[in-house]
XYZ file of C-alpha atoms in Angstrom:
306
model
C 120.761 25.900 109.568
C 123.450 26.043 106.879
C 122.731 25.360 103.322
C 124.236 22.525 101.226
C 126.510 25.095 99.610
C 127.617 26.702 102.802
C 128.517 23.264 104.315
C 130.414 22.344 101.066
C 132.530 25.686 101.236
C 133.261 24.972 104.873
C 134.525 21.702 104.104
C 136.661 22.895 101.282
C 138.027 25.677 103.576
C 138.935 23.244 106.222
C 140.654 20.955 103.785
C 142.647 24.002 102.406
C 143.633 25.334 105.926
C 144.740 21.776 106.999
C 146.845 21.472 103.741
C 148.452 24.779 104.191
C 149.124 24.211 107.869
C 150.801 20.772 106.951
C 152.964 22.115 104.196
C 153.979 25.078 106.254
C 154.823 22.650 109.229
C 156.732 20.446 106.877
C 158.884 23.169 105.571
C 159.644 24.453 109.025
C 160.689 20.924 110.071
C 162.619 20.040 107.003
C 164.766 23.007 107.087
C 164.854 23.660 110.801
C 163.529 27.168 110.389
C 162.239 27.761 113.833
C 163.868 26.513 116.991
C 163.228 26.648 120.767
C 163.263 30.229 122.102
C 163.405 31.879 118.544
C 162.029 35.384 118.148
C 160.595 35.334 114.634
C 160.148 38.726 112.798
C 157.178 38.231 110.522
C 157.541 40.808 107.699
C 153.951 41.941 106.727
C 153.622 43.799 103.492
C 149.914 43.768 103.352
C 149.771 41.270 100.471
C 147.922 37.886 100.572
C 151.061 35.802 101.122
C 152.486 37.732 104.034
C 148.879 37.820 105.757
C 148.508 33.996 105.209
C 152.114 33.343 106.608
C 151.259 35.313 109.820
C 147.968 33.536 110.181
C 149.531 30.062 109.624
C 152.422 30.864 111.999
C 150.033 31.966 114.786
C 148.049 28.858 114.273
C 151.078 26.549 114.291
C 152.492 28.365 117.386
C 149.699 26.967 119.549
C 150.557 23.374 118.885
C 154.382 23.540 118.021
C 156.659 21.212 120.053
C 158.962 24.243 120.525
C 158.185 27.673 122.135
C 158.864 30.658 119.925
C 157.895 34.184 119.894
C 156.093 36.165 117.029
C 156.470 39.763 116.188
C 154.909 41.389 113.044
C 156.831 44.275 111.436
C 155.530 46.389 108.570
C 157.626 48.886 106.530
C 155.657 51.835 105.549
C 157.706 52.988 102.437
C 155.742 56.236 102.104
C 153.862 55.244 98.976
C 151.361 57.782 98.105
C 147.722 56.691 99.244
C 149.099 53.886 101.541
C 146.409 53.212 104.035
C 148.358 53.470 107.201
C 145.590 52.447 109.616
C 144.806 49.024 108.030
C 147.526 47.031 109.218
C 147.673 48.386 112.871
C 143.942 47.745 113.061
C 144.243 44.136 111.912
C 147.095 43.417 113.957
C 145.557 44.712 117.099
C 142.427 42.586 116.321
C 144.435 39.284 115.945
C 146.474 40.000 119.002
C 150.160 39.931 117.779
C 152.721 42.273 119.033
C 153.706 44.506 116.058
C 156.052 47.503 114.860
C 155.377 49.882 112.084
C 158.588 51.240 110.517
C 158.569 54.430 108.408
C 161.254 54.997 105.741
C 160.688 56.853 102.582
C 162.342 54.469 100.134
C 159.542 55.349 97.588
C 161.281 58.766 96.970
C 164.553 57.045 96.485
C 163.411 54.475 94.077
C 161.410 57.163 92.126
C 164.535 59.425 91.922
C 166.911 56.534 91.015
C 164.704 54.369 88.467
C 163.864 55.916 85.048
C 160.181 56.082 84.286
C 158.927 52.615 82.931
C 161.936 50.649 84.170
C 161.658 47.952 86.798
C 161.711 49.095 90.356
C 161.558 45.891 92.202
C 165.235 45.176 92.382
C 166.188 48.569 94.207
C 163.013 48.574 96.258
C 163.881 45.022 97.600
C 167.497 46.055 98.568
C 166.355 49.196 100.255
C 163.613 47.291 102.199
C 166.028 44.409 103.014
C 168.686 46.589 104.787
C 165.957 48.405 106.765
C 164.543 45.076 108.075
C 167.839 43.327 108.625
C 168.868 46.294 110.822
C 165.553 46.291 112.774
C 165.797 42.605 113.372
C 169.072 43.135 115.295
C 167.671 46.108 117.137
C 164.759 43.999 118.515
C 166.597 40.723 119.039
C 164.830 38.745 116.423
C 166.746 35.552 115.583
C 164.746 34.754 112.250
C 163.133 36.849 109.723
C 160.136 35.330 108.079
C 159.123 36.304 104.475
C 156.143 35.412 102.743
C 157.625 33.927 99.499
C 155.899 30.622 98.206
C 156.842 27.680 95.973
C 155.760 29.551 92.844
C 157.982 32.621 93.791
C 160.833 30.265 94.171
C 160.310 28.628 90.821
C 159.934 31.927 89.055
C 163.161 33.153 90.451
C 164.922 30.066 89.263
C 164.015 30.872 85.636
C 164.547 34.668 86.138
C 168.181 33.943 87.184
C 168.720 31.595 84.269
C 167.131 33.529 81.693
C 168.240 37.035 82.577
C 171.257 36.561 84.813
C 173.001 33.203 83.531
C 172.859 31.720 86.980
C 171.254 28.619 88.347
C 169.825 29.954 91.571
C 166.671 30.713 93.225
C 165.076 31.673 96.685
C 166.247 29.100 99.337
C 163.820 28.170 102.049
C 166.416 29.219 104.590
C 169.311 31.714 104.077
C 171.970 33.129 106.253
C 172.706 36.792 105.237
C 176.247 37.164 103.784
C 177.549 38.900 106.795
C 176.109 36.082 108.949
C 174.119 38.430 111.245
C 170.579 37.498 110.101
C 168.731 34.302 109.099
C 165.887 34.567 106.581
C 163.198 31.734 106.538
C 160.262 31.164 104.042
C 157.817 29.053 105.826
C 155.528 28.962 102.756
C 158.170 27.283 100.632
C 155.834 24.334 99.985
C 152.647 26.200 99.431
C 151.146 26.935 95.903
C 150.171 30.549 95.172
C 146.644 29.302 94.096
C 146.199 28.000 97.535
C 147.211 31.100 99.229
C 144.981 33.144 96.910
C 142.008 31.039 97.932
C 143.050 31.164 101.656
C 143.311 35.011 101.575
C 139.960 35.288 100.003
C 138.172 32.883 102.470
C 139.896 34.664 105.592
C 139.122 38.070 103.979
C 142.388 39.569 104.735
C 142.580 43.465 104.263
C 144.859 43.193 101.193
C 146.882 46.390 100.413
C 148.065 46.406 96.918
C 151.615 47.575 96.105
C 151.395 50.607 93.704
C 154.979 51.594 93.925
C 155.620 50.166 90.344
C 152.276 50.725 89.009
C 151.013 48.064 86.575
C 154.466 47.416 84.884
C 152.924 44.665 82.788
C 156.289 44.019 81.016
C 158.178 43.062 84.090
C 160.560 40.015 83.662
C 158.808 38.289 86.399
C 155.332 38.626 84.947
C 156.762 37.151 81.724
C 158.191 34.137 83.678
C 154.740 33.945 85.508
C 152.845 33.629 82.395
C 155.273 30.942 80.849
C 154.972 28.951 83.829
C 151.031 29.302 83.932
C 151.083 28.115 80.238
C 153.288 25.137 81.085
C 150.905 24.285 83.987
C 147.793 24.505 82.041
C 149.226 22.237 79.217
C 151.115 19.976 81.533
C 149.468 19.850 84.967
C 152.027 19.269 87.639
C 154.949 20.819 85.859
C 155.522 23.271 88.570
C 155.654 20.928 91.161
C 158.251 18.700 89.091
C 160.470 21.730 88.635
C 160.330 22.544 92.363
C 161.104 18.773 93.093
C 164.090 19.218 90.834
C 165.367 22.125 92.882
C 165.401 19.766 95.803
C 167.373 16.956 93.787
C 170.432 18.598 92.521
C 173.244 16.575 91.023
C 176.317 18.774 90.731
C 178.378 16.276 88.703
C 175.823 16.372 86.027
C 175.885 20.159 85.482
C 178.926 22.180 84.399
C 180.021 24.309 87.534
C 183.733 23.777 87.953
C 183.735 25.574 91.329
C 180.943 23.177 92.715
C 182.336 19.901 91.223
C 186.043 18.836 90.669
C 185.771 17.892 86.889
C 189.582 18.480 86.407
C 190.366 16.021 89.097
C 188.430 13.097 87.630
C 190.492 9.941 87.263
C 190.048 6.425 86.276
C 189.794 3.750 88.848
C 189.527 0.126 87.663
C 190.866 -1.512 90.725
C 188.868 -4.382 92.261
C 185.781 -6.181 90.791
C 183.084 -4.229 89.283
C 179.347 -4.631 88.996
C 178.236 -5.829 85.649
C 177.025 -3.269 83.134
C 173.756 -3.662 81.564
C 174.213 -5.440 78.186
C 177.894 -5.313 78.420
C 178.520 -8.662 76.352
C 178.305 -7.135 72.839
C 179.363 -9.036 69.607
C 182.627 -7.450 68.325
C 183.739 -7.461 64.573
C 187.486 -7.154 63.906
C 188.115 -5.581 60.378
C 191.962 -5.016 61.004
C 192.962 -7.962 58.407
C 190.532 -6.887 55.610
C 187.836 -9.419 56.597
C 184.984 -9.429 58.989
C 186.293 -11.545 61.830
C 183.768 -11.832 64.575
C 185.192 -11.776 68.037
C 182.742 -13.552 70.305
C 182.463 -12.708 74.088
C 183.124 -15.522 76.548
C 180.828 -18.368 76.247
C 179.625 -17.343 72.815
C 180.368 -19.658 69.870
C 182.421 -18.042 67.166
C 181.113 -17.923 63.515
C 183.370 -18.119 60.251
C 185.018 -14.943 59.037
C 183.451 -13.453 56.003
C 185.653 -12.165 53.297
C 185.122 -8.581 52.186
C 183.919 -8.486 48.451
């Protein structure tokens, strides 16, 4: 018989799983990520997020109103000590079709990037090119990446602080050449929920050791900043993510996004009343304070300036 603690843990896990399923399903629907007949290439890195994404997509596939295919793909970048047997064993166990790609991007990154410098940018570009090419080869119509809400918010600040650009990771993206579409089904999911889910499911996590610890990475600094904000002001990250979905181009300063130069007056027709638009006006042009009353307001005597 289950103990009280075990029953409580099971209840909490069920709530967490339902929440993640609901949020993942909502993101898929809101951005039309998966359509009838899609072949979704699920990019599995071995980290908690991609494991959770695959697990949730497999669960949703059983009840989805559209038919779609899942195929898991891992890119073995030939990092020293990478446990090659872990992912194939897991994928066979869960019964999803998969491919393991092998490409020594590790050596390229270590050759090109000086010791102590950030390797993530080059590593991502090399990985992306390989995955895009393979998606075409197998006829995948969508490429699913495991980025979550916190990743997207962090990227927003990274681009603002270090790139002077207001952009982030979109939930759905068409590659610049139009040949691939990337989706992020975990766009609405919190990292803390995914961490708890991965722990409860006991996924065989494989840490990325390409970059070592690199404690001074720009993303780590942004992550710490957001963590501090969230601790002091609970809900702050959710508010920032909400702002990313509620953009007002006319209230920013991008001349390519909004036609500021072409703005013109238009006082034709009747207007709606302004709030508090009937103010008292004082005319000082004749050397005296001469109140000018709005319509319907009684005038008071002019007051001579002393």
